[in-house]
Amino acid sequence: MKGTLIILALMFGTTGILAQSQKSRQETYLQVGVKAGAAYSTITDLAKTLVSESYYTGYTFTNKGSMSFAGSLYINYKLQESISAFYAELSYARLGNSLHYSDNRELEYDLESRYDFLNIEFYYKAYILEGLSLATGPRIGFNLTPGGLYYTSNGEALYGPDIRIQQQMRDVIKGRTNFALGISLGYELANGLSLDARYYFGMNDVIETEINNFHFIENRNMSRTIQVTIGYAIPYNLKFF
């Protein structure tokens, strides 16, 4: 009788372990997907880098952001019996800015920044409703085109060819690695399609200004980006043995 009870206890214990294992297999899955869309970005305080208020007056700057393509590959690891998911992404995006200068000597020029970035991103996601998620995490962007400045003006007759001034600017103003905090609002459909809207708040100076004869100053130039993408994910059930 005692041996029978021991055998039954072992059977129930084994059944419980197998059931828990099966539950774990059902409660976790991994998504692999792609995203593509558009980004609007700006770089703050570029005007102060080019012309400090203490240098001279009689000029105006007009600052505009820049639209660009954004795309990524990602993985999303979700616990089905939890609101939590962990998300990682390898993405491409351009950080851009358009600055127009004019002064009382009738000089006008445009300076465009076009910095291409390869980004690594990590997020914690919380599914607040079915399919609807909030996420936040860091983005580390490696600048692929640190010399991505483009200069055009109406002053070639007085100051020389624009291409020469452009190269001189590229020698002293260089793009840097970008560290940003991302905040995301996303919605996922059962068929694998998703929509994602993000805001990136730059945490570091993305422009390095070297010693120069232009009177450009070292300044804290931060990135700001709004991004909207459409994605498609393929889910893979994870099984642990």
Short mmCIF file of N, CA and C in Angstrom, two decimals, residues 134-239:
data_model
loop_
_atom_site.label_atom_id
_atom_site.label_comp_id
_atom_site.label_asym_id
_atom_site.label_seq_id
_atom_site.Cartn_x
_atom_site.Cartn_y
_atom_site.Cartn_z
N LEU A 134 3.02 50.06 -25.31
CA LEU A 134 3.91 51.18 -25.04
C LEU A 134 5.31 50.62 -24.80
N ALA A 135 6.33 51.34 -25.26
CA ALA A 135 7.69 50.84 -25.10
C ALA A 135 8.64 52.01 -24.90
N THR A 136 9.73 51.72 -24.22
CA THR A 136 10.78 52.73 -24.06
C THR A 136 12.12 52.03 -23.95
N GLY A 137 13.16 52.71 -24.40
CA GLY A 137 14.49 52.13 -24.33
C GLY A 137 15.52 52.98 -25.05
N PRO A 138 16.79 52.60 -24.97
CA PRO A 138 17.86 53.38 -25.57
C PRO A 138 18.12 53.03 -27.03
N ARG A 139 18.63 54.02 -27.73
CA ARG A 139 19.09 53.83 -29.12
C ARG A 139 20.52 54.34 -29.20
N ILE A 140 21.38 53.50 -29.77
CA ILE A 140 22.77 53.88 -30.03
C ILE A 140 22.95 53.94 -31.54
N GLY A 141 23.28 55.13 -32.06
CA GLY A 141 23.41 55.31 -33.50
C GLY A 141 24.84 55.58 -33.91
N PHE A 142 25.34 54.78 -34.85
CA PHE A 142 26.71 54.93 -35.36
C PHE A 142 26.66 55.70 -36.67
N ASN A 143 27.34 56.85 -36.69
CA ASN A 143 27.29 57.75 -37.82
C ASN A 143 28.11 57.20 -38.98
N LEU A 144 27.43 56.90 -40.09
CA LEU A 144 28.10 56.35 -41.27
C LEU A 144 28.64 57.44 -42.19
N THR A 145 28.15 58.67 -42.04
CA THR A 145 28.56 59.79 -42.91
C THR A 145 28.87 61.01 -42.06
N PRO A 146 29.94 61.00 -41.26
CA PRO A 146 30.23 62.12 -40.37
C PRO A 146 30.50 63.44 -41.09
N GLY A 147 30.82 63.39 -42.37
CA GLY A 147 31.05 64.61 -43.14
C GLY A 147 29.85 65.02 -43.97
N GLY A 148 28.65 64.63 -43.57
CA GLY A 148 27.45 64.85 -44.37
C GLY A 148 26.89 66.26 -44.31
N LEU A 149 27.70 67.26 -44.68
CA LEU A 149 27.25 68.66 -44.76
C LEU A 149 27.24 69.11 -46.21
N TYR A 150 26.22 69.92 -46.58
CA TYR A 150 26.08 70.39 -47.95
C TYR A 150 25.79 71.89 -47.92
N TYR A 151 26.65 72.66 -48.61
CA TYR A 151 26.61 74.13 -48.53
C TYR A 151 26.37 74.71 -49.92
N THR A 152 25.41 75.63 -50.02
CA THR A 152 25.18 76.40 -51.24
C THR A 152 24.90 77.85 -50.85
N SER A 153 25.33 78.81 -51.70
CA SER A 153 25.17 80.21 -51.35
C SER A 153 25.06 81.08 -52.60
N ASN A 154 24.82 82.36 -52.36
CA ASN A 154 24.85 83.35 -53.44
C ASN A 154 26.13 84.18 -53.39
N GLY A 155 27.12 83.71 -52.63
CA GLY A 155 28.31 84.52 -52.40
C GLY A 155 29.58 84.01 -53.04
N GLU A 156 29.46 83.20 -54.09
CA GLU A 156 30.67 82.64 -54.70
C GLU A 156 31.58 83.73 -55.28
N ALA A 157 31.00 84.80 -55.79
CA ALA A 157 31.81 85.87 -56.39
C ALA A 157 32.71 86.54 -55.34
N LEU A 158 32.25 86.62 -54.09
CA LEU A 158 33.02 87.28 -53.03
C LEU A 158 33.86 86.31 -52.20
N TYR A 159 33.30 85.13 -51.95
CA TYR A 159 33.93 84.23 -50.98
C TYR A 159 34.54 82.97 -51.60
N GLY A 160 34.38 82.80 -52.90
CA GLY A 160 34.95 81.63 -53.54
C GLY A 160 33.92 80.54 -53.76
N PRO A 161 34.33 79.45 -54.43
CA PRO A 161 33.39 78.38 -54.79
C PRO A 161 32.74 77.76 -53.55
N ASP A 162 31.46 77.49 -53.69
CA ASP A 162 30.73 76.84 -52.59
C ASP A 162 31.34 75.49 -52.23
N ILE A 163 31.82 74.76 -53.22
CA ILE A 163 32.36 73.42 -52.96
C ILE A 163 33.60 73.49 -52.07
N ARG A 164 34.38 74.55 -52.21
CA ARG A 164 35.57 74.71 -51.36
C ARG A 164 35.16 75.03 -49.92
N ILE A 165 34.20 75.96 -49.76
CA ILE A 165 33.72 76.29 -48.42
C ILE A 165 33.05 75.08 -47.78
N GLN A 166 32.32 74.33 -48.59
CA GLN A 166 31.68 73.10 -48.08
C GLN A 166 32.71 72.14 -47.51
N GLN A 167 33.80 71.94 -48.24
CA GLN A 167 34.84 71.02 -47.76
C GLN A 167 35.51 71.55 -46.49
N GLN A 168 35.72 72.85 -46.43
CA GLN A 168 36.31 73.44 -45.22
C GLN A 168 35.38 73.26 -44.02
N MET A 169 34.08 73.41 -44.25
CA MET A 169 33.12 73.17 -43.17
C MET A 169 33.14 71.71 -42.73
N ARG A 170 33.23 70.81 -43.70
CA ARG A 170 33.26 69.38 -43.35
C ARG A 170 34.50 69.02 -42.53
N ASP A 171 35.57 69.78 -42.74
CA ASP A 171 36.80 69.50 -41.99
C ASP A 171 36.69 69.89 -40.52
N VAL A 172 35.79 70.83 -40.21
CA VAL A 172 35.72 71.33 -38.82
C VAL A 172 34.42 70.97 -38.12
N ILE A 173 33.36 70.63 -38.88
CA ILE A 173 32.09 70.23 -38.27
C ILE A 173 31.83 68.78 -38.67
N LYS A 174 31.81 67.90 -37.69
CA LYS A 174 31.70 66.47 -37.98
C LYS A 174 30.62 65.84 -37.11
N GLY A 175 29.86 64.94 -37.74
CA GLY A 175 28.83 64.22 -37.02
C GLY A 175 29.41 63.18 -36.08
N ARG A 176 28.71 62.92 -34.99
CA ARG A 176 29.19 62.00 -33.97
C ARG A 176 28.16 60.90 -33.73
N THR A 177 28.55 59.93 -32.90
CA THR A 177 27.63 58.89 -32.45
C THR A 177 26.46 59.53 -31.71
N ASN A 178 25.28 58.96 -31.92
CA ASN A 178 24.06 59.51 -31.34
C ASN A 178 23.50 58.55 -30.29
N PHE A 179 23.31 59.05 -29.08
CA PHE A 179 22.65 58.30 -28.02
C PHE A 179 21.29 58.95 -27.77
N ALA A 180 20.23 58.17 -27.85
CA ALA A 180 18.88 58.73 -27.71
C ALA A 180 18.00 57.81 -26.90
N LEU A 181 16.98 58.39 -26.31
CA LEU A 181 15.95 57.63 -25.61
C LEU A 181 14.71 57.61 -26.49
N GLY A 182 14.21 56.41 -26.76
CA GLY A 182 13.04 56.26 -27.62
C GLY A 182 11.79 55.94 -26.81
N ILE A 183 10.67 56.52 -27.23
CA ILE A 183 9.36 56.22 -26.65
C ILE A 183 8.45 55.81 -27.81
N SER A 184 7.79 54.66 -27.67
CA SER A 184 7.06 54.08 -28.79
C SER A 184 5.62 53.76 -28.40
N LEU A 185 4.71 54.00 -29.34
CA LEU A 185 3.32 53.55 -29.24
C LEU A 185 3.04 52.70 -30.46
N GLY A 186 2.67 51.43 -30.23
CA GLY A 186 2.50 50.51 -31.34
C GLY A 186 1.21 49.74 -31.26
N TYR A 187 0.77 49.27 -32.44
CA TYR A 187 -0.42 48.42 -32.49
C TYR A 187 -0.13 47.26 -33.44
N GLU A 188 -0.42 46.04 -32.99
CA GLU A 188 -0.14 44.83 -33.76
C GLU A 188 -1.43 44.12 -34.10
N LEU A 189 -1.55 43.72 -35.35
CA LEU A 189 -2.70 42.95 -35.82
C LEU A 189 -2.38 41.46 -35.77
N ALA A 190 -3.43 40.65 -35.75
CA ALA A 190 -3.24 39.21 -35.66
C ALA A 190 -2.56 38.63 -36.90
N ASN A 191 -2.65 39.30 -38.04
CA ASN A 191 -2.04 38.80 -39.28
C ASN A 191 -0.56 39.14 -39.40
N GLY A 192 0.03 39.77 -38.37
CA GLY A 192 1.45 40.07 -38.38
C GLY A 192 1.79 41.50 -38.74
N LEU A 193 0.82 42.25 -39.26
CA LEU A 193 1.07 43.65 -39.57
C LEU A 193 1.06 44.50 -38.30
N SER A 194 1.81 45.58 -38.33
CA SER A 194 1.88 46.46 -37.16
C SER A 194 2.11 47.90 -37.60
N LEU A 195 1.73 48.82 -36.72
CA LEU A 195 1.96 50.25 -36.92
C LEU A 195 2.67 50.78 -35.68
N ASP A 196 3.71 51.56 -35.89
CA ASP A 196 4.52 52.02 -34.77
C ASP A 196 4.84 53.50 -34.94
N ALA A 197 4.63 54.28 -33.88
CA ALA A 197 4.99 55.70 -33.87
C ALA A 197 5.97 55.93 -32.72
N ARG A 198 7.08 56.64 -33.00
CA ARG A 198 8.11 56.84 -31.99
C ARG A 198 8.58 58.29 -31.94
N TYR A 199 9.09 58.62 -30.76
CA TYR A 199 9.78 59.89 -30.58
C TYR A 199 11.13 59.59 -29.94
N TYR A 200 12.20 60.14 -30.55
CA TYR A 200 13.55 59.95 -30.04
C TYR A 200 14.07 61.27 -29.49
N PHE A 201 14.50 61.23 -28.26
CA PHE A 201 15.05 62.41 -27.59
C PHE A 201 16.56 62.21 -27.44
N GLY A 202 17.34 62.99 -28.20
CA GLY A 202 18.79 62.86 -28.16
C GLY A 202 19.36 63.24 -26.81
N MET A 203 20.33 62.46 -26.34
CA MET A 203 20.91 62.67 -25.01
C MET A 203 22.31 63.26 -25.06
N ASN A 204 22.92 63.34 -26.24
CA ASN A 204 24.30 63.81 -26.31
C ASN A 204 24.47 64.78 -27.49
N ASP A 205 25.62 65.44 -27.51
CA ASP A 205 25.98 66.35 -28.60
C ASP A 205 26.34 65.52 -29.83
N VAL A 206 25.61 65.72 -30.94
CA VAL A 206 25.84 64.92 -32.15
C VAL A 206 26.75 65.63 -33.14
N ILE A 207 27.22 66.84 -32.81
CA ILE A 207 28.11 67.59 -33.69
C ILE A 207 29.39 67.92 -32.92
N GLU A 208 30.52 67.60 -33.53
CA GLU A 208 31.82 67.98 -32.96
C GLU A 208 32.40 69.13 -33.79
N THR A 209 32.70 70.25 -33.13
CA THR A 209 33.27 71.41 -33.82
C THR A 209 34.73 71.56 -33.43
N GLU A 210 35.60 71.40 -34.41
CA GLU A 210 37.03 71.52 -34.15
C GLU A 210 37.48 72.98 -34.28
N ILE A 211 38.69 73.24 -33.82
CA ILE A 211 39.25 74.59 -33.91
C ILE A 211 39.27 75.05 -35.37
N ASN A 212 38.80 76.28 -35.63
CA ASN A 212 38.64 76.71 -37.01
C ASN A 212 38.77 78.23 -37.12
N ASN A 213 38.82 78.71 -38.39
CA ASN A 213 38.91 80.13 -38.68
C ASN A 213 37.57 80.75 -39.03
N PHE A 214 36.49 79.96 -38.95
CA PHE A 214 35.16 80.46 -39.29
C PHE A 214 34.48 81.14 -38.09
N HIS A 215 35.09 81.06 -36.94
CA HIS A 215 34.48 81.52 -35.69
C HIS A 215 33.31 80.62 -35.27
N PHE A 216 33.27 79.39 -35.78
CA PHE A 216 32.30 78.41 -35.29
C PHE A 216 32.69 78.02 -33.87
N ILE A 217 31.71 77.81 -33.02
CA ILE A 217 31.98 77.47 -31.64
C ILE A 217 31.49 76.06 -31.32
N GLU A 218 32.09 75.46 -30.32
CA GLU A 218 31.60 74.18 -29.82
C GLU A 218 30.32 74.43 -29.05
N ASN A 219 29.29 73.69 -29.38
CA ASN A 219 27.97 73.92 -28.80
C ASN A 219 27.31 72.57 -28.60
N ARG A 220 26.26 72.54 -27.81
CA ARG A 220 25.55 71.28 -27.54
C ARG A 220 24.40 71.15 -28.53
N ASN A 221 24.59 70.34 -29.55
CA ASN A 221 23.60 70.12 -30.60
C ASN A 221 22.97 68.74 -30.43
N MET A 222 21.68 68.73 -30.11
CA MET A 222 20.97 67.49 -29.77
C MET A 222 20.06 67.07 -30.92
N SER A 223 19.80 65.79 -31.01
CA SER A 223 18.90 65.27 -32.04
C SER A 223 17.48 65.14 -31.50
N ARG A 224 16.51 65.36 -32.39
CA ARG A 224 15.09 65.14 -32.10
C ARG A 224 14.49 64.47 -33.33
N THR A 225 13.77 63.36 -33.13
CA THR A 225 13.23 62.62 -34.27
C THR A 225 11.84 62.09 -33.97
N ILE A 226 10.95 62.24 -34.94
CA ILE A 226 9.64 61.59 -34.93
C ILE A 226 9.63 60.58 -36.07
N GLN A 227 9.18 59.36 -35.77
CA GLN A 227 9.24 58.29 -36.77
C GLN A 227 7.95 57.48 -36.77
N VAL A 228 7.47 57.16 -37.97
CA VAL A 228 6.29 56.30 -38.13
C VAL A 228 6.64 55.19 -39.11
N THR A 229 6.36 53.94 -38.72
CA THR A 229 6.69 52.80 -39.58
C THR A 229 5.54 51.80 -39.61
N ILE A 230 5.51 51.04 -40.68
CA ILE A 230 4.62 49.89 -40.82
C ILE A 230 5.49 48.64 -40.83
N GLY A 231 5.08 47.61 -40.09
CA GLY A 231 5.91 46.41 -39.98
C GLY A 231 5.14 45.14 -40.27
N TYR A 232 5.92 44.08 -40.47
CA TYR A 232 5.35 42.74 -40.61
C TYR A 232 6.22 41.77 -39.85
N ALA A 233 5.58 40.94 -39.00
CA ALA A 233 6.32 40.01 -38.15
C ALA A 233 5.86 38.58 -38.41
N ILE A 234 6.81 37.65 -38.33
CA ILE A 234 6.54 36.22 -38.41
C ILE A 234 6.75 35.64 -37.02
N PRO A 235 5.72 35.07 -36.38
CA PRO A 235 5.90 34.53 -35.03
C PRO A 235 6.51 33.13 -35.07
N TYR A 236 7.42 32.85 -34.14
CA TYR A 236 8.01 31.53 -33.98
C TYR A 236 7.78 31.09 -32.54
N ASN A 237 7.05 29.98 -32.37
CA ASN A 237 6.86 29.47 -31.02
C ASN A 237 8.17 28.90 -30.49
N LEU A 238 8.51 29.26 -29.29
CA LEU A 238 9.72 28.75 -28.65
C LEU A 238 9.39 27.51 -27.83
N LYS A 239 10.19 26.48 -27.97
CA LYS A 239 9.99 25.26 -27.20
C LYS A 239 11.26 24.94 -26.44
#
